Coordinates of C-alpha atoms in Angstrom, one line a residue:
Chain A
X756 CA -29.0 -16.3 -5.4
X757 CA -25.3 -15.6 -5.3
X758 CA -23.4 -15.1 -2.1
X759 CA -21.1 -12.3 -3.2
X760 CA -21.5 -8.6 -2.4
X761 CA -21.7 -9.4 1.3
X762 CA -19.8 -8.2 4.3
X763 CA -18.0 -10.6 6.5
X764 CA -20.7 -10.4 9.1
X765 CA -23.5 -11.0 6.6
X766 CA -21.8 -14.0 5.1
X767 CA -21.0 -15.4 8.5
X768 CA -24.7 -15.2 9.5
X769 CA -25.6 -17.3 6.4
X770 CA -22.9 -19.9 7.3
X771 CA -24.2 -20.2 10.9
X772 CA -27.8 -20.6 9.7
X773 CA -26.8 -23.3 7.2
X774 CA -28.1 -21.3 4.3
X775 CA -24.8 -21.7 2.3
X776 CA -21.5 -23.6 2.6
X777 CA -18.0 -22.2 2.1
X778 CA -17.6 -24.4 -0.9
X779 CA -20.7 -22.8 -2.6
X780 CA -19.3 -19.4 -1.9
X781 CA -15.9 -20.2 -3.1
X782 CA -17.4 -21.5 -6.4
X783 CA -19.3 -18.2 -6.8
X784 CA -16.1 -16.2 -6.1
X785 CA -14.1 -18.3 -8.6
X786 CA -16.8 -17.8 -11.2
X787 CA -16.9 -14.1 -10.7
X788 CA -13.1 -13.8 -10.7
X789 CA -12.9 -15.8 -13.9
X790 CA -15.1 -13.2 -15.5
X791 CA -13.3 -10.2 -14.2
X792 CA -12.5 -7.6 -16.8
X793 CA -10.6 -5.1 -14.7
X794 CA -7.2 -6.9 -14.8
X795 CA -7.0 -7.6 -11.1
X796 CA -5.4 -11.0 -11.1
X797 CA -1.8 -11.9 -10.8
X798 CA -2.3 -15.5 -9.7
X799 CA -5.1 -17.8 -8.7
X800 CA -5.4 -20.4 -5.9
X801 CA -8.6 -21.9 -7.0
X802 CA -7.9 -25.6 -6.3
X803 CA -6.4 -24.9 -2.9
X804 CA -9.3 -22.7 -2.0
X805 CA -11.8 -25.4 -3.0
X806 CA -9.9 -27.9 -1.0
X807 CA -9.8 -25.6 2.1
X808 CA -13.6 -25.0 1.8
X809 CA -14.3 -28.8 1.5
X810 CA -12.2 -29.7 4.5
X811 CA -13.1 -26.8 6.7
X812 CA -15.1 -28.8 9.3
X813 CA -18.1 -27.6 11.3
X814 CA -19.1 -24.0 11.3
X815 CA -17.6 -22.0 14.2
X816 CA -20.1 -19.5 15.5
X817 CA -17.6 -17.4 17.4
X818 CA -15.2 -17.2 14.5
X819 CA -16.4 -14.6 12.0
X820 CA -13.6 -15.4 9.5
X821 CA -14.6 -19.0 9.2
X822 CA -14.9 -19.8 5.5
X823 CA -14.5 -16.2 4.4
X824 CA -12.8 -15.8 1.0
X825 CA -10.3 -13.0 0.5
X826 CA -7.8 -11.6 -2.0
X827 CA -4.1 -10.9 -1.4
X828 CA -2.0 -8.1 -2.9
X829 CA 0.8 -9.8 -4.8
X830 CA 3.6 -8.4 -2.7
X831 CA 2.5 -10.6 0.2
X832 CA 3.9 -14.1 0.4
X833 CA 1.6 -17.1 0.1
X834 CA 3.3 -20.5 0.4
X835 CA 4.1 -22.3 -2.9
X836 CA 2.6 -19.6 -5.1
X837 CA 4.2 -16.9 -7.2
X838 CA 4.6 -13.6 -5.5
X839 CA 5.6 -11.2 -8.3
X840 CA 5.1 -7.7 -6.9
X841 CA 3.6 -7.2 -10.4
X842 CA 7.1 -7.1 -11.8
X843 CA 8.4 -9.0 -14.7
X844 CA 11.6 -9.7 -12.9
X845 CA 9.7 -11.8 -10.3
X846 CA 7.0 -13.2 -12.5
X847 CA 8.0 -16.8 -11.6
X848 CA 9.2 -16.2 -8.1
X849 CA 7.7 -18.8 -5.8
X850 CA 7.6 -18.0 -2.1
X851 CA 8.1 -21.0 0.1
X852 CA 6.3 -19.7 3.2
X853 CA 3.2 -17.8 4.2
X854 CA 3.5 -14.2 5.4
X855 CA 2.7 -13.8 9.1
X856 CA -0.6 -12.1 8.2
X857 CA -1.6 -15.0 6.0
X858 CA -0.8 -17.5 8.7
X859 CA -3.1 -15.7 11.1
X860 CA -5.9 -15.5 8.6
X861 CA -5.6 -19.2 7.8
X862 CA -5.6 -20.0 11.5
X863 CA -9.0 -18.4 11.6
X864 CA -10.0 -20.4 8.6
X865 CA -10.3 -17.5 6.1
X866 CA -9.6 -18.7 2.6
X867 CA -7.2 -17.0 0.2
X868 CA -8.5 -17.3 -3.4
X869 CA -6.2 -15.2 -5.6
X870 CA -3.3 -12.7 -5.7
X871 CA -4.0 -9.3 -7.0
X872 CA -2.2 -6.7 -9.2
X873 CA -0.3 -3.7 -8.0
X874 CA 1.9 -0.9 -9.3
X875 CA 5.3 -2.6 -9.9
X876 CA 7.0 -3.3 -6.6
X877 CA 4.4 -1.1 -4.9
X878 CA 5.9 2.0 -6.5
X879 CA 3.1 4.0 -7.9
X880 CA -0.2 5.5 -6.9
X881 CA -2.4 4.8 -10.0
X882 CA -2.4 1.1 -10.6
X883 CA -0.9 1.5 -14.0
X884 CA 2.7 0.3 -13.8
X885 CA 2.4 -3.4 -13.1
X886 CA 3.8 -5.8 -15.7
X887 CA 0.3 -6.8 -16.7
X888 CA -0.8 -3.2 -17.4
X889 CA -3.5 -1.0 -16.1
X890 CA -6.0 -2.2 -13.4
X891 CA -9.4 -0.6 -13.9
X892 CA -11.9 0.9 -11.6
X893 CA -15.1 -1.2 -11.5
X894 CA -17.3 1.9 -11.2
X895 CA -16.4 2.8 -14.8
X896 CA -17.7 0.3 -17.4
X897 CA -15.8 2.2 -20.1
X898 CA -12.5 1.3 -18.6
X899 CA -11.2 4.9 -18.5
X900 CA -10.8 5.5 -14.8
X901 CA -7.9 4.4 -12.7
X902 CA -8.6 2.5 -9.5
X903 CA -5.6 4.0 -7.7
X904 CA -2.6 2.3 -6.3
X905 CA -0.5 0.7 -5.4
X906 CA -3.0 -1.9 -4.0
X907 CA -5.0 -1.6 -7.2
X908 CA -6.2 -5.2 -7.7
X909 CA -7.3 -5.7 -4.1
X910 CA -9.3 -2.4 -4.2
X911 CA -11.0 -3.3 -7.5
X912 CA -11.8 -6.8 -6.4
X913 CA -13.5 -5.8 -3.2
X914 CA -15.4 -2.9 -4.9
X915 CA -16.6 -5.4 -7.5
X916 CA -18.1 -7.5 -4.7
X917 CA -16.1 -10.6 -5.4
X918 CA -14.9 -11.0 -1.8
X919 CA -15.7 -9.2 1.5
X920 CA -12.1 -8.2 2.1
X921 CA -8.6 -8.0 0.7
X922 CA -5.1 -7.5 2.0
X923 CA -3.2 -4.5 0.8
X924 CA 0.0 -2.6 1.8
X925 CA 0.3 1.1 2.4
X926 CA 3.6 3.0 2.2
X927 CA 2.3 6.5 1.2
X928 CA -1.5 6.0 0.8
X929 CA -1.6 2.8 -1.2
X930 CA -4.7 1.4 0.7
X931 CA -6.4 4.6 1.6
X932 CA -6.4 6.4 -1.7
X933 CA -7.7 3.5 -3.8
X934 CA -10.3 3.0 -1.1
X935 CA -11.4 6.6 -1.8
X936 CA -11.7 5.9 -5.6
X937 CA -13.7 2.7 -5.0
X938 CA -16.1 3.5 -2.2
X939 CA -14.3 1.2 0.3
X940 CA -13.1 1.2 3.8
X941 CA -9.3 1.3 3.6
X942 CA -7.5 0.9 6.9
X943 CA -3.9 0.8 7.9
X944 CA -3.3 0.2 11.6
X945 CA -0.4 1.7 13.6
X946 CA 3.0 0.8 12.1
X947 CA 4.0 -2.7 13.3
X948 CA 0.6 -3.7 14.7
X949 CA 0.3 -6.2 11.9
X950 CA 3.5 -8.2 11.4
X951 CA 5.1 -7.4 8.0
X952 CA 7.0 -10.6 7.8
X953 CA 6.5 -11.9 4.2
X954 CA 5.6 -8.5 2.8
X955 CA 8.0 -7.3 0.1
X956 CA 10.0 -4.5 1.5
X957 CA 9.6 -1.2 -0.3
X958 CA 10.3 1.4 2.4
X959 CA 10.6 -0.4 5.7
X960 CA 10.0 2.6 7.9
X961 CA 6.9 3.6 6.0
X962 CA 5.5 0.2 5.0
X963 CA 2.2 -1.0 6.6
X964 CA -0.1 -3.9 6.1
X965 CA -3.8 -3.2 6.0
X966 CA -7.2 -4.1 4.7
X967 CA -9.9 -3.2 2.2
X968 CA -13.4 -3.9 3.5
X969 CA -16.9 -2.7 2.9
X970 CA -17.6 -1.9 6.5
X971 CA -15.7 -0.4 9.4
X972 CA -16.7 -3.3 11.7
X973 CA -15.1 -5.7 9.3
X974 CA -11.9 -3.7 9.4
X975 CA -12.0 -3.8 13.2
X976 CA -12.4 -7.5 13.1
X977 CA -9.4 -8.0 10.8
X978 CA -7.2 -5.9 13.1
X979 CA -8.4 -7.9 16.1
X980 CA -7.4 -11.1 14.4
X981 CA -4.2 -10.1 12.8
X982 CA -2.5 -7.8 15.2
X983 CA 0.7 -9.1 16.9
X984 CA 0.1 -8.0 20.5
X985 CA -3.4 -8.0 21.6
X986 CA -4.5 -4.8 23.2
X987 CA -7.8 -4.8 25.0
X988 CA -8.5 -1.3 23.7
X989 CA -8.6 -2.7 20.2
X990 CA -11.7 -4.8 20.7
X991 CA -14.5 -4.4 18.3
X992 CA -16.8 -4.1 21.3
X993 CA -15.2 -0.8 22.0
X994 CA -17.0 0.8 19.0
X995 CA -19.6 3.2 20.5
X996 CA -22.5 4.9 18.9
X997 CA -21.5 8.5 19.8
X998 CA -18.6 10.8 19.6
X999 CA -19.1 12.7 22.8
X1000 CA -16.1 14.8 23.5
X1001 CA -14.0 13.6 20.5
X1002 CA -11.8 16.4 19.5
X1003 CA -11.3 16.5 15.7
X1004 CA -8.9 18.8 13.9
X1005 CA -9.2 20.2 10.4
X1006 CA -5.9 21.4 9.0
X1007 CA -6.9 24.9 7.6
X1008 CA -4.3 25.4 4.9
X1009 CA -4.9 21.8 3.7
X1010 CA -8.6 22.3 3.4
X1011 CA -8.1 25.6 1.6
X1012 CA -6.5 23.6 -1.3
X1013 CA -9.6 21.6 -2.2
X1014 CA -11.7 22.9 -5.1
X1015 CA -14.3 20.2 -5.7
X1016 CA -17.6 21.9 -4.7
X1017 CA -19.6 18.7 -4.1
X1018 CA -16.9 17.3 -2.0
X1019 CA -16.4 20.5 0.0
X1020 CA -20.2 20.8 0.6
X1021 CA -20.5 17.3 1.8
X1022 CA -17.4 17.6 4.0
X1023 CA -18.8 20.7 5.7
X1024 CA -22.1 19.0 6.3
X1025 CA -20.3 16.0 7.7
X1026 CA -18.5 18.2 10.2
X1027 CA -21.9 19.5 11.4
X1028 CA -23.2 16.0 11.7
X1029 CA -20.2 14.9 13.7
X1030 CA -20.8 17.9 16.0
X1031 CA -24.4 16.7 16.5
X1032 CA -23.0 13.4 17.7
X1033 CA -20.9 15.2 20.3
X1034 CA -17.6 15.8 18.5
X1035 CA -15.8 19.0 18.9
X1036 CA -14.5 20.3 15.5
X1037 CA -11.6 22.8 15.4
X1038 CA -9.7 24.4 12.5
X1039 CA -6.0 24.3 13.2
X1040 CA -3.0 26.1 11.6
X1041 CA -0.1 24.3 10.0
X1042 CA 3.0 25.6 8.3
X1043 CA 2.2 25.6 4.6
X1044 CA 5.8 25.0 3.7
X1045 CA 5.8 21.9 5.8
X1046 CA 2.7 20.7 3.9
X1047 CA 4.6 21.3 0.7
X1048 CA 7.6 19.4 2.0
X1049 CA 5.5 16.2 2.5
X1050 CA 5.7 15.0 -1.1
X1051 CA 9.4 15.7 -1.8
X1052 CA 10.3 14.2 1.5
X1053 CA 8.3 11.1 0.8
X1054 CA 9.9 10.8 -2.6
X1055 CA 13.5 11.2 -1.3
X1056 CA 13.1 8.7 1.6
X1057 CA 11.0 6.2 -0.3
X1058 CA 13.3 6.2 -3.4
X1059 CA 16.4 5.8 -1.2
X1060 CA 14.9 3.0 0.8
X1061 CA 13.5 1.3 -2.3
X1062 CA 16.9 1.4 -4.1
X1063 CA 18.4 -0.5 -1.1
X1064 CA 15.4 -2.8 -0.6
X1065 CA 15.4 -3.9 -4.2
X1066 CA 19.2 -4.2 -4.7
X1067 CA 18.8 -8.0 -4.5
X1068 CA 16.8 -8.1 -7.8
X1069 CA 19.8 -9.3 -9.8
X1070 CA 18.6 -12.5 -11.3
X1071 CA 21.5 -14.4 -9.6
X1072 CA 19.7 -16.2 -6.8
X1073 CA 16.1 -15.7 -7.8
X1074 CA 13.8 -14.1 -10.4
X1075 CA 14.3 -13.8 -14.1
X1076 CA 17.8 -14.1 -15.4
X1077 CA 19.0 -12.7 -18.7
X1078 CA 22.1 -14.2 -20.4
X1079 CA 25.4 -12.5 -20.2
X1080 CA 29.1 -13.4 -20.4
X1081 CA 30.0 -12.1 -17.0
X1082 CA 28.5 -11.7 -13.6
X1083 CA 28.1 -8.0 -14.1
X1084 CA 26.6 -8.3 -17.6
X1085 CA 24.0 -10.8 -16.3
X1086 CA 22.9 -8.4 -13.6
X1087 CA 22.8 -5.4 -15.8
X1088 CA 20.8 -7.1 -18.6
X1089 CA 18.5 -8.8 -16.1
X1090 CA 17.6 -5.5 -14.3
X1091 CA 17.5 -3.5 -17.5
X1092 CA 15.2 -5.9 -19.4
X1093 CA 12.9 -6.9 -16.5
X1094 CA 12.3 -3.8 -14.4
X1095 CA 9.8 -1.3 -15.6
X1096 CA 10.3 2.4 -16.4
X1097 CA 8.7 3.9 -13.3
X1098 CA 10.6 1.6 -10.9
X1099 CA 13.9 2.4 -12.6
X1100 CA 13.3 6.1 -12.3
X1101 CA 12.7 5.8 -8.6
X1102 CA 15.8 3.7 -8.2
X1103 CA 17.8 6.4 -10.0
X1104 CA 16.4 9.1 -7.7
X1105 CA 17.2 7.0 -4.7
X1106 CA 20.8 6.4 -5.9
X1107 CA 21.1 10.2 -6.6
X1108 CA 20.0 11.3 -3.1
X1109 CA 22.2 8.7 -1.4
X1110 CA 25.4 9.7 -3.1
X1111 CA 28.0 11.2 -0.8
X1112 CA 27.9 14.6 -2.6
X1113 CA 24.1 14.8 -2.3
X1114 CA 23.5 13.1 1.0
X1115 CA 23.3 16.2 3.2
X1116 CA 21.2 18.3 0.8
X1117 CA 18.6 15.6 0.0
X1118 CA 18.6 12.5 2.2
X1119 CA 19.6 14.0 5.4
X1120 CA 17.4 17.1 4.9
X1121 CA 14.5 14.7 4.1
X1122 CA 15.1 12.9 7.4
X1123 CA 15.0 16.3 9.1
X1124 CA 11.9 17.3 7.3
X1125 CA 10.3 14.1 8.4
X1126 CA 11.2 15.0 12.0
X1127 CA 9.6 18.5 11.6
X1128 CA 6.4 17.1 10.0
X1129 CA 6.0 14.4 12.7
X1130 CA 6.7 16.9 15.5
X1131 CA 4.1 19.2 14.0
X1132 CA 1.5 16.5 13.7
X1133 CA 2.3 15.2 17.2
X1134 CA 1.7 18.7 18.5
X1135 CA -1.8 18.6 17.0
X1136 CA -2.4 15.3 18.7
X1137 CA -1.5 16.8 22.0
X1138 CA -4.9 18.6 21.8
X1139 CA -6.9 16.6 19.4
X1140 CA -7.9 12.9 19.0
X1141 CA -8.1 12.8 15.2
X1142 CA -7.3 14.8 12.0
X1143 CA -10.0 14.7 9.4
X1144 CA -9.6 15.5 5.7
X1145 CA -10.9 14.3 2.3
X1146 CA -8.9 11.3 1.1
X1147 CA -8.6 12.6 -2.4
X1148 CA -9.3 15.9 -4.2
X1149 CA -11.8 14.3 -6.6
X1150 CA -13.3 11.1 -7.9
X1151 CA -10.9 8.7 -9.7
X1152 CA -9.1 10.4 -12.6
X1153 CA -8.8 9.0 -16.1
X1154 CA -5.9 6.6 -17.0
X1155 CA -4.4 9.1 -19.4
X1156 CA -4.8 12.2 -17.1
X1157 CA -1.5 13.4 -15.7
X1158 CA -1.4 14.8 -12.2
X1159 CA -1.4 18.6 -12.4
X1160 CA 1.5 20.5 -11.0
X1161 CA 0.5 22.3 -7.9
X1162 CA -1.8 19.5 -6.6
X1163 CA 1.1 17.6 -4.8
X1164 CA -0.2 18.5 -1.3
X1165 CA -3.8 17.4 -1.7
X1166 CA -2.7 14.3 -3.7
X1167 CA -0.2 13.2 -1.2
X1168 CA -1.1 14.4 2.3
X1169 CA -2.2 11.0 3.4
X1170 CA 1.5 10.1 3.6
X1171 CA 1.5 12.0 6.9
X1172 CA 0.2 8.8 8.5
X1173 CA 3.2 6.9 7.2
X1174 CA 5.7 9.5 8.3
X1175 CA 4.5 9.0 11.9
X1176 CA 3.3 5.4 11.8
X1177 CA -0.1 6.6 12.7
X1178 CA -3.3 4.6 12.3
X1179 CA -5.4 6.0 9.4
X1180 CA -8.6 5.0 7.7
X1181 CA -10.6 6.0 4.7
X1182 CA -14.4 5.5 4.6
X1183 CA -16.8 6.5 1.8
X1184 CA -18.1 10.1 2.1
X1185 CA -20.2 10.7 -1.0
X1186 CA -21.0 9.6 -4.5
X1187 CA -20.9 12.3 -7.1
X1188 CA -21.9 11.4 -10.6
X1189 CA -22.1 7.8 -9.2
X1190 CA -18.4 7.8 -8.4
X1191 CA -17.2 7.7 -4.8
X1192 CA -14.9 9.9 -2.8
X1193 CA -13.7 9.0 0.7
X1194 CA -13.0 10.8 3.9
X1195 CA -9.9 10.1 6.0
X1196 CA -9.3 10.0 9.7
X1197 CA -5.8 9.8 11.2
X1198 CA -5.1 9.4 14.9
X1199 CA -2.1 9.2 17.2
X1200 CA 0.0 6.0 17.4
X1201 CA -1.9 3.1 19.0
X1202 CA -5.3 5.0 18.9
X1203 CA -6.6 2.3 16.5
X1204 CA -9.7 1.4 18.4
X1205 CA -10.8 5.0 19.0
X1206 CA -10.1 5.7 15.3
X1207 CA -12.3 2.7 14.2
X1208 CA -15.0 3.9 16.5
X1209 CA -15.0 7.4 15.0
X1210 CA -15.0 5.9 11.5
X1211 CA -17.9 3.7 12.4
X1212 CA -19.9 6.8 13.4
X1213 CA -19.1 8.4 10.1
X1214 CA -20.3 5.3 8.3
X1215 CA -23.5 5.5 10.3
X1216 CA -23.9 9.2 9.3
X1217 CA -23.3 8.7 5.6
X1218 CA -25.2 5.4 5.3
X1219 CA -22.5 4.3 2.8
X1220 CA -22.2 0.8 4.1
X1221 CA -21.2 -2.2 2.0
X1222 CA -20.8 -0.1 -1.2
X1223 CA -19.9 -2.2 -4.2
X1224 CA -20.6 -2.3 -7.9
X1225 CA -22.1 -5.7 -7.8
X1226 CA -20.2 -8.3 -9.8
X1227 CA -23.3 -9.3 -11.7
X1228 CA -23.6 -5.8 -13.1
X1229 CA -20.1 -5.8 -14.6
Chain B
X1196 CA 24.1 16.1 -12.7
X1197 CA 23.0 17.8 -15.8
X1198 CA 23.0 15.7 -18.9
X1199 CA 22.5 12.4 -20.5
X1200 CA 26.1 11.3 -19.8
X1201 CA 25.6 11.9 -16.0
X1202 CA 22.3 10.1 -16.0
X1203 CA 23.7 7.1 -17.8
X1204 CA 26.6 7.0 -15.3
X1205 CA 24.1 7.1 -12.4
X1206 CA 22.2 4.2 -14.1
X1207 CA 25.4 2.2 -14.6
X1208 CA 26.1 2.4 -10.9
X1209 CA 22.8 0.6 -10.3
X1210 CA 23.5 -2.0 -13.0
X1211 CA 20.8 -0.4 -15.2
X1212 CA 20.9 0.6 -18.9
X1213 CA 18.2 3.1 -20.0
X1214 CA 16.5 3.1 -23.3
X1215 CA 16.1 6.5 -25.1
X1216 CA 12.4 6.7 -23.9
X1217 CA 13.4 5.9 -20.3
X1218 CA 16.2 8.5 -20.4
X1219 CA 13.8 11.1 -21.7
X1220 CA 11.3 10.2 -19.0
X1221 CA 13.9 10.4 -16.3
X1222 CA 15.2 13.7 -17.6
X1223 CA 11.7 15.1 -17.2
X1224 CA 10.9 13.5 -13.8
X1225 CA 14.3 14.4 -12.4
X1226 CA 13.8 18.1 -13.2
X1227 CA 10.4 17.9 -11.6
X1228 CA 11.9 16.2 -8.5
X1229 CA 14.7 18.8 -8.2
X1230 CA 12.1 21.6 -8.4
X1231 CA 10.0 20.0 -5.6
X1232 CA 13.0 19.9 -3.3
X1233 CA 13.4 23.7 -3.5
X1234 CA 10.9 23.9 -0.7
X1235 CA 13.7 22.9 1.7
X1236 CA 15.2 26.3 1.1
X1237 CA 12.1 27.8 2.6
X1238 CA 12.3 25.7 5.8
X1239 CA 14.9 27.4 8.0
X1240 CA 14.1 25.0 10.8
X1241 CA 15.9 22.3 8.8
X1242 CA 19.2 23.8 9.8
X1243 CA 18.8 22.9 13.4
X1244 CA 16.4 19.9 13.2
X1245 CA 17.5 16.4 14.1
X1246 CA 17.1 13.7 11.4
X1247 CA 14.3 11.3 12.2
X1248 CA 15.0 7.7 11.3
X1249 CA 11.8 6.3 13.0
X1250 CA 9.1 8.1 14.9
X1251 CA 8.5 5.9 18.0
X1252 CA 10.1 3.0 19.9
X1253 CA 9.3 -0.3 18.3
X1254 CA 8.3 -3.0 20.7
X1255 CA 7.3 -5.8 18.4
X1256 CA 10.5 -6.4 16.4
X1257 CA 12.0 -9.8 16.9
X1258 CA 15.4 -10.7 15.5
X1259 CA 16.2 -14.3 14.7
X1260 CA 19.5 -15.9 15.3
X1261 CA 21.7 -16.3 12.3
X1262 CA 22.2 -20.0 11.4
X1263 CA 25.0 -21.4 9.4
X1264 CA 23.6 -23.4 6.5
X1265 CA 25.9 -24.9 3.9
X1266 CA 23.1 -25.9 1.6
X1267 CA 21.2 -23.5 -0.6
X1268 CA 18.1 -22.2 1.0
X1269 CA 14.9 -23.7 -0.1
X1270 CA 13.6 -20.5 -1.7
X1271 CA 16.7 -20.2 -3.8
X1272 CA 16.4 -23.8 -5.0
X1273 CA 12.8 -23.1 -5.8
X1274 CA 13.6 -20.1 -7.8
X1275 CA 16.6 -20.7 -10.0
X1276 CA 17.6 -23.4 -12.4
X1277 CA 21.2 -22.2 -12.2
X1278 CA 22.5 -24.5 -9.5
X1279 CA 24.9 -27.3 -9.3
X1280 CA 25.9 -29.3 -6.2
X1281 CA 24.3 -26.7 -4.0
X1282 CA 26.1 -23.8 -5.6
X1283 CA 24.7 -21.1 -7.9
X1284 CA 26.3 -21.3 -11.3
X1285 CA 27.7 -18.2 -13.1
X1286 CA 30.0 -17.5 -16.1
X1287 CA 33.6 -17.9 -15.1
X1288 CA 34.5 -14.5 -16.6
X1289 CA 35.4 -12.0 -14.0
X1290 CA 36.1 -8.4 -15.0

């Protein structure tokens, strides 16, 4: 028997019963990771993980994270290990401290085992631009499907069954979209609930830390353990088995853009099932031009902030350094030779929109558009508890498929939750041709507990709990 | 900004040099980006809207006091070989 493919709760029960030890589980995880063929690994921490498992002490019944192995997106600092952001320029960059979220997880005796791949510096949505190449979707043995990004390795690893959870970061949809493509729960709590100290800064006003799990209750547990300021409303015990009176909004012009028949049919059935559990479903209007403004606004603000956040990648004080005869030549060569194409293009757009002559037309207008979008969403939340929508228009696309023009809204609407700092969660909705698609719920700021409770009810309706490929089948 | 010269100038201001392939990709992506932003012309409310920097008051941010430290920080020492006597070394040439 192997002890992979289990949720946190299932593994914990085996620890408490004495059926298995953390060291046995860590050895299984290391064996599975060593055989991974989806390109999920940036760095491994096998020796340290073995040591932590050996020295963990007696089982702690009340601590569900005791001995639980996990993966870490490689833009999150782990003491004395390389944190590369999947960028060549940082491929040997050692972080001398643990990120705040790692400290909290270690305090609860969870065990980090490896760092995972991402789109370079988190800038991408497909898991294809990291310096180690494409990360693949474990649901496709032919290695043709993307896993999504930017938290690609974390999503692929949890969907493969290697570990019960992984850390990711989400600036536009970088946890919730890959979760849709891999049949996982992908949760980003309200902005700031989980301390971002030690997370590489991409777009500070949009960046969130969050989790990939295979059950909603595991996501709730992780929020409970890692949040900065404990709020009694966030307790897992608050998850209830009904949705009586929950007011759920469907944005009409957004839903009208979806074409996938299997997805639409399952979505509409789900709405009826939610009503049967006591929820009140309403279709609400939304300015279509505001919906269209989401993606360009995201691009402008994210590129601008990313240009600033990454201006320290010069090779002077850290990272790769190319040779040159002057200070300027060193910086130019270092950046040109060690930053990938996609990241460069985003920096260029960021520089363009921040220039004095363009500032009003682009950057300031984007800030205004953000204000309009957040105001419109907050207005929905005055009358509704959640917004519900499919997390993606389809199953995971192929690596070489390009995004079609005209699909920007349904491909990028999840960024709404980053615009407003709202808690947002993807849970599996259906499998079509054996490939998953997720459903997304977003709620007002600090409604994390209610959101988790509603998501738990969806999980109960769909029965899609602990979905994974099963590492032994890879 | 309309041509290769403009794009290269933009790149230079970021201390970047672009290969031909990168320049070609940027040309394509930049045109796509500009086209996307045309939606702002259809949002008359932008004229009177206030720019939003952040959507809600943040209660959890903590600022640490600055500390004077004459020695190189531990992370810099860990991550560069180009140090001497607690200073980072660079070529002497200054443009």
